[in-house]
Short mmCIF file of C-alpha atoms and ligand atoms in Angstrom, two decimals:
data_model
loop_
_atom_site.label_atom_id
_atom_site.label_comp_id
_atom_site.label_asym_id
_atom_site.label_seq_id
_atom_site.Cartn_x
_atom_site.Cartn_y
_atom_site.Cartn_z
CA MET A 1 35.29 -103.27 -10.32
CA ARG A 2 33.87 -105.86 -12.41
CA LEU A 3 36.20 -108.89 -12.32
CA ASN A 4 36.67 -111.61 -15.05
CA ALA A 5 34.18 -114.52 -14.56
CA ARG A 6 36.93 -117.17 -14.61
CA VAL A 7 38.83 -115.27 -11.84
CA ASP A 8 35.70 -114.45 -9.92
CA ALA A 9 34.98 -117.90 -9.86
CA ILE A 10 38.03 -119.03 -8.02
CA ALA A 11 37.27 -119.73 -4.45
CA LEU A 12 40.22 -118.96 -1.74
CA SER A 13 42.63 -121.96 -0.87
CA THR A 14 41.03 -123.52 2.09
CA THR A 15 44.22 -124.68 3.20
CA LEU A 16 45.88 -121.36 3.24
CA ALA A 17 43.09 -119.44 4.52
CA LEU A 18 42.74 -121.79 7.17
CA ASP A 19 46.38 -121.68 7.87
CA ALA A 20 46.26 -117.64 7.99
CA ARG A 21 43.36 -117.77 10.35
CA ALA A 22 45.25 -120.21 12.65
CA LYS A 23 48.21 -117.81 12.82
CA ALA A 24 46.20 -114.86 13.09
CA LEU A 25 44.49 -116.12 16.28
CA ALA A 26 47.39 -117.31 17.89
CA ALA A 27 49.10 -113.84 17.34
CA ALA A 28 45.95 -112.31 18.72
CA GLY A 29 47.25 -114.57 22.06
CA ARG A 30 44.95 -118.00 21.56
CA ASP A 31 46.55 -120.96 22.45
CA VAL A 32 46.13 -122.71 18.82
CA ILE A 33 47.30 -125.96 17.44
CA ASN A 34 47.43 -125.73 14.04
CA MET A 35 47.40 -129.02 12.14
CA SER A 36 46.03 -127.43 8.83
CA VAL A 37 48.35 -126.12 6.26
CA GLY A 38 50.97 -128.80 4.84
CA GLU A 39 54.47 -127.51 5.55
CA PRO A 40 57.48 -129.52 7.43
CA ASP A 41 58.25 -127.69 10.18
CA ALA A 42 61.88 -128.13 10.16
CA ASN A 43 64.14 -125.46 8.48
CA ALA A 44 65.42 -126.06 5.24
CA PRO A 45 68.78 -128.15 5.03
CA GLU A 46 72.19 -126.46 5.82
CA ALA A 47 73.50 -126.79 2.13
CA VAL A 48 70.42 -125.17 0.79
CA GLN A 49 70.55 -122.40 3.29
CA VAL A 50 74.29 -121.96 2.48
CA ALA A 51 73.47 -121.91 -1.11
CA ALA A 52 70.85 -119.45 -0.93
CA GLU A 53 73.05 -116.99 1.00
CA ARG A 54 75.95 -117.89 -1.50
CA ALA A 55 73.60 -116.65 -4.68
CA VAL A 56 72.60 -113.50 -2.69
CA ARG A 57 76.40 -112.64 -1.74
CA GLY A 58 77.40 -113.47 -5.05
CA GLY A 59 75.13 -111.44 -6.76
CA LYS A 60 73.36 -114.24 -8.73
CA VAL A 61 70.00 -112.31 -8.50
CA ARG A 62 69.40 -111.88 -11.72
CA TYR A 63 66.85 -113.10 -14.24
CA THR A 64 67.92 -116.38 -15.53
CA PRO A 65 66.39 -118.41 -18.66
CA ALA A 66 62.69 -118.27 -18.46
CA GLU A 67 62.45 -122.33 -18.06
CA GLY A 68 65.04 -122.31 -15.62
CA THR A 69 69.07 -122.19 -15.14
CA GLN A 70 70.51 -124.95 -17.46
CA SER A 71 72.17 -126.49 -14.35
CA LEU A 72 69.31 -126.60 -12.42
CA ARG A 73 67.76 -128.15 -15.18
CA LYS A 74 70.71 -130.65 -15.75
CA ALA A 75 70.29 -131.52 -11.99
CA ILE A 76 66.60 -131.79 -12.07
CA ALA A 77 66.94 -134.21 -15.08
CA ALA A 78 69.64 -136.31 -13.39
CA HIS A 79 67.29 -136.53 -10.30
CA ILE A 80 64.57 -137.95 -12.42
CA SER A 81 66.72 -140.46 -14.41
CA ALA A 82 68.20 -141.77 -11.33
CA THR A 83 64.71 -141.92 -9.06
CA ARG A 84 62.16 -142.93 -12.35
CA GLY A 85 64.75 -145.50 -13.54
CA VAL A 86 64.43 -143.49 -17.14
CA GLU A 87 66.43 -141.09 -19.06
CA PHE A 88 65.34 -137.44 -19.17
CA THR A 89 67.34 -134.37 -20.36
CA PRO A 90 67.47 -130.77 -19.51
CA ALA A 91 64.92 -129.83 -22.56
CA GLU A 92 62.41 -131.82 -21.18
CA ILE A 93 62.59 -129.90 -17.86
CA ALA A 94 60.57 -126.23 -17.04
CA VAL A 95 61.54 -124.83 -13.81
CA CYS A 96 58.41 -123.10 -12.17
CA HIS A 97 57.91 -121.03 -9.13
CA SER A 98 56.28 -123.96 -7.10
CA ALA A 99 54.69 -127.29 -7.78
CA LYS A 100 51.50 -125.37 -7.89
CA HIS A 101 52.76 -122.79 -10.43
CA ALA A 102 54.25 -125.92 -12.71
CA LEU A 103 50.91 -127.55 -12.33
CA SER A 104 48.88 -124.28 -13.57
CA GLY A 105 51.32 -123.93 -16.13
CA ALA A 106 50.96 -127.67 -17.53
CA LEU A 107 47.58 -127.64 -16.99
CA MET A 108 47.11 -124.32 -19.14
CA ALA A 109 49.50 -125.91 -21.67
CA LEU A 110 47.29 -128.79 -22.26
CA ILE A 111 43.69 -127.87 -21.67
CA GLU A 112 41.32 -126.68 -24.39
CA THR A 113 38.08 -125.13 -23.43
CA GLY A 114 35.73 -127.66 -22.22
CA ASP A 115 38.29 -130.64 -22.03
CA GLU A 116 37.18 -132.83 -19.13
CA VAL A 117 39.60 -133.66 -16.60
CA VAL A 118 39.56 -136.79 -14.57
CA MET A 119 40.85 -136.63 -10.97
CA LEU A 120 40.38 -139.05 -8.05
CA LEU A 121 38.98 -138.25 -4.94
CA PRO A 122 40.16 -136.95 -2.25
CA ALA A 123 41.62 -134.47 -4.32
CA TRP A 124 44.26 -131.49 -3.34
CA VAL A 125 42.35 -128.49 -2.87
CA SER A 126 43.68 -126.70 -5.72
CA TYR A 127 42.88 -129.33 -8.33
CA VAL A 128 39.53 -128.46 -9.10
CA GLU A 129 40.00 -124.64 -9.15
CA ILE A 130 43.14 -124.72 -11.61
CA VAL A 131 41.30 -127.25 -14.24
CA LYS A 132 38.60 -124.81 -14.24
CA TYR A 133 40.59 -121.45 -14.58
CA ALA A 134 42.13 -123.21 -17.60
CA GLY A 135 38.87 -123.80 -19.03
CA GLY A 136 38.12 -127.56 -18.26
CA VAL A 137 35.37 -129.32 -16.37
CA PRO A 138 36.67 -131.07 -13.41
CA VAL A 139 35.30 -134.76 -13.23
CA GLU A 140 35.71 -135.87 -9.81
CA VAL A 141 35.65 -140.06 -9.06
CA ALA A 142 35.02 -141.39 -5.59
CA PRO A 143 37.27 -143.84 -4.45
CA ARG A 144 36.86 -147.29 -3.04
CA PRO A 145 36.07 -147.41 0.80
CA ASP A 146 40.21 -147.61 1.35
CA LEU A 147 40.30 -144.30 -0.45
CA GLY A 148 42.47 -146.30 -3.56
CA PRO A 149 41.17 -145.76 -7.04
CA ASP A 150 38.15 -147.42 -8.27
CA LEU A 151 38.96 -148.28 -11.67
CA ALA A 152 35.59 -149.35 -13.23
CA ALA A 153 34.00 -145.92 -11.41
CA ILE A 154 37.05 -143.87 -13.31
CA GLU A 155 36.42 -145.65 -16.82
CA ARG A 156 32.62 -145.05 -16.40
CA LYS A 157 33.20 -141.21 -16.03
CA ILE A 158 35.29 -141.16 -19.25
CA THR A 159 33.76 -139.29 -22.38
CA LYS A 160 34.25 -138.19 -25.51
CA LYS A 161 35.37 -134.73 -24.00
CA THR A 162 37.88 -136.26 -21.23
CA ARG A 163 41.31 -135.50 -22.24
CA GLY A 164 43.46 -135.81 -19.34
CA LEU A 165 43.64 -137.78 -15.91
CA LEU A 166 45.22 -136.02 -12.99
CA ILE A 167 46.70 -138.24 -10.14
CA ASN A 168 48.61 -137.93 -7.13
CA SER A 169 50.64 -140.16 -5.09
CA PRO A 170 51.26 -140.23 -2.54
CA CYS A 171 47.86 -138.53 -2.05
CA ASN A 172 47.19 -135.23 -0.15
CA PRO A 173 44.97 -135.65 1.66
CA SER A 174 44.56 -139.50 2.01
CA GLY A 175 48.11 -140.00 2.30
CA TYR A 176 47.31 -142.88 -0.12
CA VAL A 177 50.23 -144.39 -2.65
CA LEU A 178 49.10 -145.83 -5.78
CA SER A 179 50.67 -149.34 -6.17
CA GLU A 180 52.73 -150.18 -9.08
CA SER A 181 49.62 -152.17 -10.60
CA GLU A 182 47.19 -149.40 -10.06
CA VAL A 183 49.38 -147.22 -11.67
CA ARG A 184 49.44 -149.39 -14.92
CA ALA A 185 46.04 -149.90 -14.84
CA LEU A 186 45.51 -146.08 -14.81
CA SER A 187 47.87 -145.53 -17.41
CA ALA A 188 46.40 -148.38 -19.83
CA LEU A 189 43.15 -146.26 -19.31
CA ALA A 190 44.86 -143.45 -20.27
CA GLU A 191 46.35 -145.08 -23.24
CA LYS A 192 42.76 -146.82 -24.03
CA HIS A 193 41.19 -143.50 -24.25
CA ASP A 194 44.29 -141.26 -25.45
CA LEU A 195 44.10 -139.14 -22.61
CA TRP A 196 47.65 -137.28 -21.15
CA ILE A 197 48.18 -138.09 -17.46
CA VAL A 198 49.41 -135.11 -14.91
CA THR A 199 51.40 -136.93 -12.05
CA ASP A 200 51.93 -134.68 -9.16
CA GLU A 201 54.79 -136.26 -7.12
CA ILE A 202 55.62 -133.90 -4.69
CA TYR A 203 55.40 -136.34 -1.79
CA ARG A 204 57.19 -139.08 -3.65
CA ARG A 205 59.98 -139.07 -1.32
CA LEU A 206 57.87 -139.25 1.85
CA VAL A 207 56.51 -143.20 1.96
CA TYR A 208 57.13 -144.63 5.47
CA GLU A 209 56.07 -148.44 4.68
CA GLY A 210 55.59 -150.66 1.50
CA ALA A 211 56.37 -150.35 -1.98
CA PRO A 212 58.17 -146.70 -2.98
CA ASN A 213 56.23 -144.44 -5.00
CA TYR A 214 55.77 -145.57 -8.67
CA SER A 215 55.73 -143.20 -11.64
CA PRO A 216 53.79 -143.78 -14.96
CA VAL A 217 56.84 -142.36 -16.96
CA SER A 218 58.89 -145.74 -15.60
CA ILE A 219 56.40 -148.05 -17.37
CA SER A 220 57.04 -147.55 -21.11
CA PRO A 221 58.13 -145.00 -23.62
CA ALA A 222 54.54 -144.62 -24.81
CA VAL A 223 53.07 -143.78 -21.67
CA ARG A 224 56.12 -141.53 -20.92
CA ALA A 225 55.09 -139.74 -23.94
CA ARG A 226 51.63 -138.71 -22.66
CA THR A 227 52.88 -138.07 -19.21
CA VAL A 228 53.79 -134.84 -17.42
CA ILE A 229 55.37 -134.97 -13.95
CA VAL A 230 55.08 -132.29 -11.36
CA ASP A 231 57.18 -132.02 -8.57
CA GLY A 232 59.15 -129.62 -6.48
CA ALA A 233 61.30 -128.78 -3.27
CA SER A 234 58.89 -127.56 -0.98
CA LYS A 235 58.01 -130.86 1.03
CA ALA A 236 61.02 -133.01 0.83
CA PHE A 237 63.38 -130.32 1.34
CA ALA A 238 61.28 -128.35 3.92
CA MET A 239 61.63 -125.49 1.34
CA THR A 240 57.86 -124.20 1.08
CA GLY A 241 58.59 -120.61 1.42
CA TYR A 242 61.32 -120.68 -1.45
CA ARG A 243 58.53 -121.29 -3.77
CA ILE A 244 60.61 -123.50 -6.33
CA GLY A 245 59.11 -126.38 -8.78
CA TYR A 246 59.03 -127.90 -11.79
CA VAL A 247 57.75 -129.75 -14.57
CA ALA A 248 59.28 -132.81 -16.41
CA ALA A 249 57.49 -133.46 -19.76
CA PRO A 250 57.82 -134.07 -23.50
CA LYS A 251 60.17 -131.71 -24.87
CA ASP A 252 57.17 -129.36 -26.57
CA LEU A 253 55.21 -129.47 -23.30
CA ALA A 254 58.07 -128.13 -21.27
CA ALA A 255 59.32 -125.69 -23.91
CA ALA A 256 55.04 -124.61 -23.67
CA VAL A 257 55.56 -123.90 -20.03
CA GLY A 258 58.85 -122.31 -20.29
CA ARG A 259 57.26 -120.10 -22.74
CA LEU A 260 54.25 -119.16 -20.57
CA ASN A 261 56.71 -118.30 -17.83
CA SER A 262 58.77 -116.20 -20.18
CA GLN A 263 55.43 -114.08 -20.70
CA LEU A 264 53.57 -114.67 -17.27
CA THR A 265 56.39 -114.47 -14.43
CA GLY A 266 59.66 -113.75 -16.43
CA CYS A 267 61.50 -116.46 -14.77
CA PRO A 268 61.60 -118.55 -11.67
CA ASN A 269 63.71 -117.17 -8.32
CA ALA A 270 67.21 -117.06 -9.19
CA ILE A 271 67.97 -117.88 -5.32
CA SER A 272 65.68 -120.46 -5.23
CA GLN A 273 67.00 -122.15 -8.22
CA ALA A 274 70.32 -121.97 -6.34
CA ALA A 275 69.34 -123.39 -3.06
CA PHE A 276 67.22 -126.19 -5.06
CA GLU A 277 70.28 -127.26 -7.01
CA ALA A 278 72.31 -127.75 -3.96
CA ALA A 279 69.62 -129.64 -2.30
CA LEU A 280 69.06 -131.99 -5.35
CA THR A 281 73.43 -132.24 -5.89
CA THR A 282 74.24 -132.61 -2.26
CA GLU A 283 71.11 -134.91 -0.94
CA PRO A 284 71.19 -133.43 2.36
CA PRO A 285 71.14 -135.78 5.40
CA GLU A 286 68.40 -133.83 7.13
CA VAL A 287 65.91 -135.19 4.13
CA GLY A 288 66.57 -138.96 5.56
CA ALA A 289 66.17 -137.45 9.31
CA MET A 290 62.60 -135.54 8.58
CA CYS A 291 61.20 -138.48 6.94
CA ALA A 292 61.98 -140.76 9.69
CA GLU A 293 60.63 -138.29 12.28
CA PHE A 294 57.29 -137.99 10.31
CA GLY A 295 57.04 -141.67 10.19
CA LYS A 296 57.34 -141.63 13.94
CA ARG A 297 54.52 -138.81 14.26
CA ARG A 298 52.37 -140.34 11.92
CA ASP A 299 52.74 -143.85 13.93
CA PHE A 300 51.68 -141.68 17.14
CA LEU A 301 48.98 -139.48 15.43
CA ILE A 302 47.45 -142.90 14.06
CA ALA A 303 47.41 -144.80 17.10
CA GLY A 304 46.04 -141.97 19.18
CA LEU A 305 42.86 -141.67 16.33
CA LYS A 306 42.15 -145.14 16.61
CA GLN A 307 42.13 -144.96 20.33
CA LEU A 308 39.51 -142.04 19.95
CA GLY A 309 37.32 -144.65 18.08
CA LEU A 310 37.73 -142.74 14.39
CA GLU A 311 38.26 -144.89 11.36
CA THR A 312 41.13 -143.54 9.50
CA PRO A 313 42.43 -145.07 6.11
CA ILE A 314 46.25 -145.91 6.69
CA PRO A 315 48.24 -143.23 5.42
CA ARG A 316 51.18 -144.74 3.89
CA GLY A 317 52.91 -141.47 2.66
CA ALA A 318 53.10 -137.99 2.63
CA PHE A 319 52.29 -136.31 5.99
CA TYR A 320 48.52 -136.31 6.50
CA ALA A 321 46.09 -138.55 8.52
CA PHE A 322 42.24 -138.31 7.30
CA PRO A 323 40.12 -139.72 9.54
CA ASN A 324 36.27 -140.41 8.92
CA VAL A 325 34.17 -138.08 11.29
CA ARG A 326 30.85 -138.68 9.77
CA PRO A 327 29.21 -139.81 12.84
CA TYR A 328 30.16 -136.65 14.68
CA LEU A 329 28.79 -133.90 11.80
CA ASP A 330 25.24 -132.23 11.83
CA ALA A 331 24.04 -130.40 8.37
CA ARG A 332 27.00 -128.04 8.05
CA GLY A 333 29.06 -131.07 7.31
CA SER A 334 32.88 -131.36 7.58
CA SER A 335 33.44 -127.62 7.73
CA GLY A 336 30.98 -127.07 10.84
CA PHE A 337 33.01 -129.49 12.40
CA CYS A 338 36.36 -127.67 11.73
CA GLU A 339 34.60 -124.38 12.84
CA ASP A 340 33.51 -125.62 15.95
CA LEU A 341 36.75 -127.79 16.72
CA LEU A 342 38.84 -124.62 15.88
CA GLU A 343 36.44 -122.04 18.14
CA GLN A 344 35.96 -124.73 21.37
CA GLN A 345 39.58 -126.60 21.20
CA ASN A 346 41.78 -124.29 19.51
CA LEU A 347 42.63 -126.86 17.06
CA ALA A 348 42.96 -126.69 13.39
CA VAL A 349 42.45 -128.91 10.96
CA VAL A 350 41.07 -128.94 7.32
CA PRO A 351 37.53 -130.21 6.38
CA GLY A 352 37.10 -133.01 3.69
CA SER A 353 34.74 -130.82 2.06
CA ALA A 354 37.93 -129.07 0.65
CA PHE A 355 38.86 -132.17 -0.92
CA GLY A 356 35.72 -133.36 -1.93
CA SER A 357 34.93 -135.82 0.84
CA ASP A 358 32.64 -134.57 3.54
CA ASP A 359 33.06 -137.36 5.91
CA TYR A 360 36.64 -136.59 6.53
CA VAL A 361 39.10 -134.35 8.23
CA ARG A 362 42.84 -133.82 7.36
CA LEU A 363 45.14 -133.49 10.10
CA SER A 364 49.18 -132.51 9.03
CA TYR A 365 51.31 -134.15 11.30
CA ALA A 366 54.37 -132.05 10.00
CA ILE A 367 54.20 -130.73 13.96
CA ALA A 368 56.06 -131.93 16.92
CA ILE A 369 55.16 -134.99 18.29
CA GLU A 370 54.31 -133.22 21.74
CA GLU A 371 51.99 -130.84 19.87
CA ILE A 372 50.28 -133.94 18.27
CA GLY A 373 49.95 -135.22 21.89
CA ARG A 374 48.13 -132.11 23.14
CA ALA A 375 45.89 -131.82 19.74
CA LEU A 376 44.83 -135.58 20.34
CA ASP A 377 43.87 -134.57 23.88
CA ARG A 378 41.88 -131.80 22.47
CA LEU A 379 40.33 -133.35 19.64
CA GLY A 380 39.11 -136.32 22.37
CA ALA A 381 37.41 -133.71 24.81
CA PHE A 382 35.86 -132.42 21.40
CA LEU A 383 34.38 -135.80 20.48
CA ARG A 384 33.35 -136.44 24.02
CA THR A 385 31.15 -133.06 23.98
CA HIS A 386 29.51 -134.19 20.90
CA ALA A 387 26.84 -136.74 20.54
CA GLU A 388 27.37 -139.20 17.79
CA ARG A 389 24.93 -138.94 14.79
CA PRO A 390 23.77 -142.17 13.45
CA ALA A 391 26.02 -143.43 10.80
CA PRO A 392 25.02 -145.65 7.90
CA SER A 393 28.53 -147.66 8.37
CA GLY A 394 28.11 -148.36 12.11
CA ALA A 395 29.47 -145.53 14.36
CA ARG A 396 31.80 -146.15 17.11
CA LYS A 397 31.86 -144.39 20.64
CA ALA A 398 35.04 -141.85 21.29
N1 PMP B 401 50.50 -130.71 -4.85
C1 PMP B 401 50.10 -131.15 -3.88
C2 PMP B 401 49.56 -132.39 -3.68
C3 PMP B 401 50.30 -130.51 -2.72
O1 PMP B 401 49.86 -130.76 -1.36
C4 PMP B 401 51.26 -129.15 -3.07
C5 PMP B 401 50.94 -128.15 -1.63
N2 PMP B 401 52.33 -127.36 -1.53
C6 PMP B 401 51.59 -128.78 -4.15
C7 PMP B 401 51.14 -129.65 -5.26
C8 PMP B 401 52.32 -127.30 -4.45
O2 PMP B 401 53.52 -127.13 -3.86
P1 PMP B 401 54.33 -125.92 -3.79
O3 PMP B 401 53.15 -124.92 -4.72
O4 PMP B 401 54.60 -125.40 -2.57
O5 PMP B 401 55.65 -126.20 -4.47
N1 LIG B 402 49.50 -128.46 -0.11
C1 LIG B 402 49.61 -127.80 1.28
C2 LIG B 402 48.40 -127.74 1.83
O1 LIG B 402 47.66 -128.63 1.06
C3 LIG B 402 50.13 -126.53 1.47
C4 LIG B 402 48.65 -125.29 1.39
C5 LIG B 402 48.18 -125.39 0.01
O2 LIG B 402 49.63 -124.71 -1.24
O3 LIG B 402 47.34 -125.69 -0.62
O4 LIG B 402 48.12 -127.72 3.24
#
């Protein structure tokens, strides 16, 4: 069957593909440690479970408005107003099936064929594919050595065709959290070159040290008017399988995403909407506890990677470590490294190539700390059996 060219060009999500492979190997009896996919290991908070059950038993299982229930949009608007320090109304919210779906809706609503969209490397696996599917041209910009944004390099990549800037803080995969001054500088660039900003803030609550995440919408009404926030329930509320997220944006964009929903998907899942509303309105205590636990795991993993001699930028947020493994790579790059690591040590991690940064690999620390310990042992054993290759920036022995 002949496929549409744009669909045919879509790559399978590396994170999801690796997760499926790791799970299949585990089901076949292999003792696999899975640090590939990024999802919390905890169940969703009690209040979420109760609300979901109540929705099911109470028959709240019908179509809802395409842009989400009014009560959930109200709860989201109130949540954003409180956390970003700027008033949002329900009309500026469109609820979607997930943050991924919200991002797709926003990008489809914004991009005309041939529009260039600037994104910072390393960039989450789906950005390039969604932009291309929407008809846009992804323009990837290399970061500074600490994986922060290189503003001069970004400005050099802006052309007459550039329409948008896609940012993600805390960053998947590096855990880098943009500082307020970096967000201001990026927003100033967007104003100077008349670009929209899509800011993916799905890991906003998961920041372990330093200042909290800062959103462009907090800068000024003018920046807010060109900005779309993408967020959702998956990470902070451990609700990945519920599939619920949203855009918060100027009214016309939110309404456009709602119209797309009405024709393409109908409406977001009614049960998950009720569950997400409970999460936002009760602020469950489990969230803080989960975040504290992630913080401990982060410290443990970063210390372990350091002991193995791997240069690892300190991830202030999200739940990933992104060590540089360049001294250990052969011609196959990071995907060969990950292939061998899984084959020889039963440890699943994601190649940096999936994020546009082939010198690195990503390890999710959203798994039990004991598992992280075992994973470090395996990684150490793997590195010892792999001779370091000469690296330009001074390799160290494991
Ligand atoms: N953005 C980033 C940066 C992510 O890591 C993810 C992964 N879940 C998403 C968006 C999408 O989240 P979801 O679709 O589960 O809401
Ligand atoms: N965002 C998570 C990750 O990067 C979940 C998988 C996905 O949607 O890519 O691993």
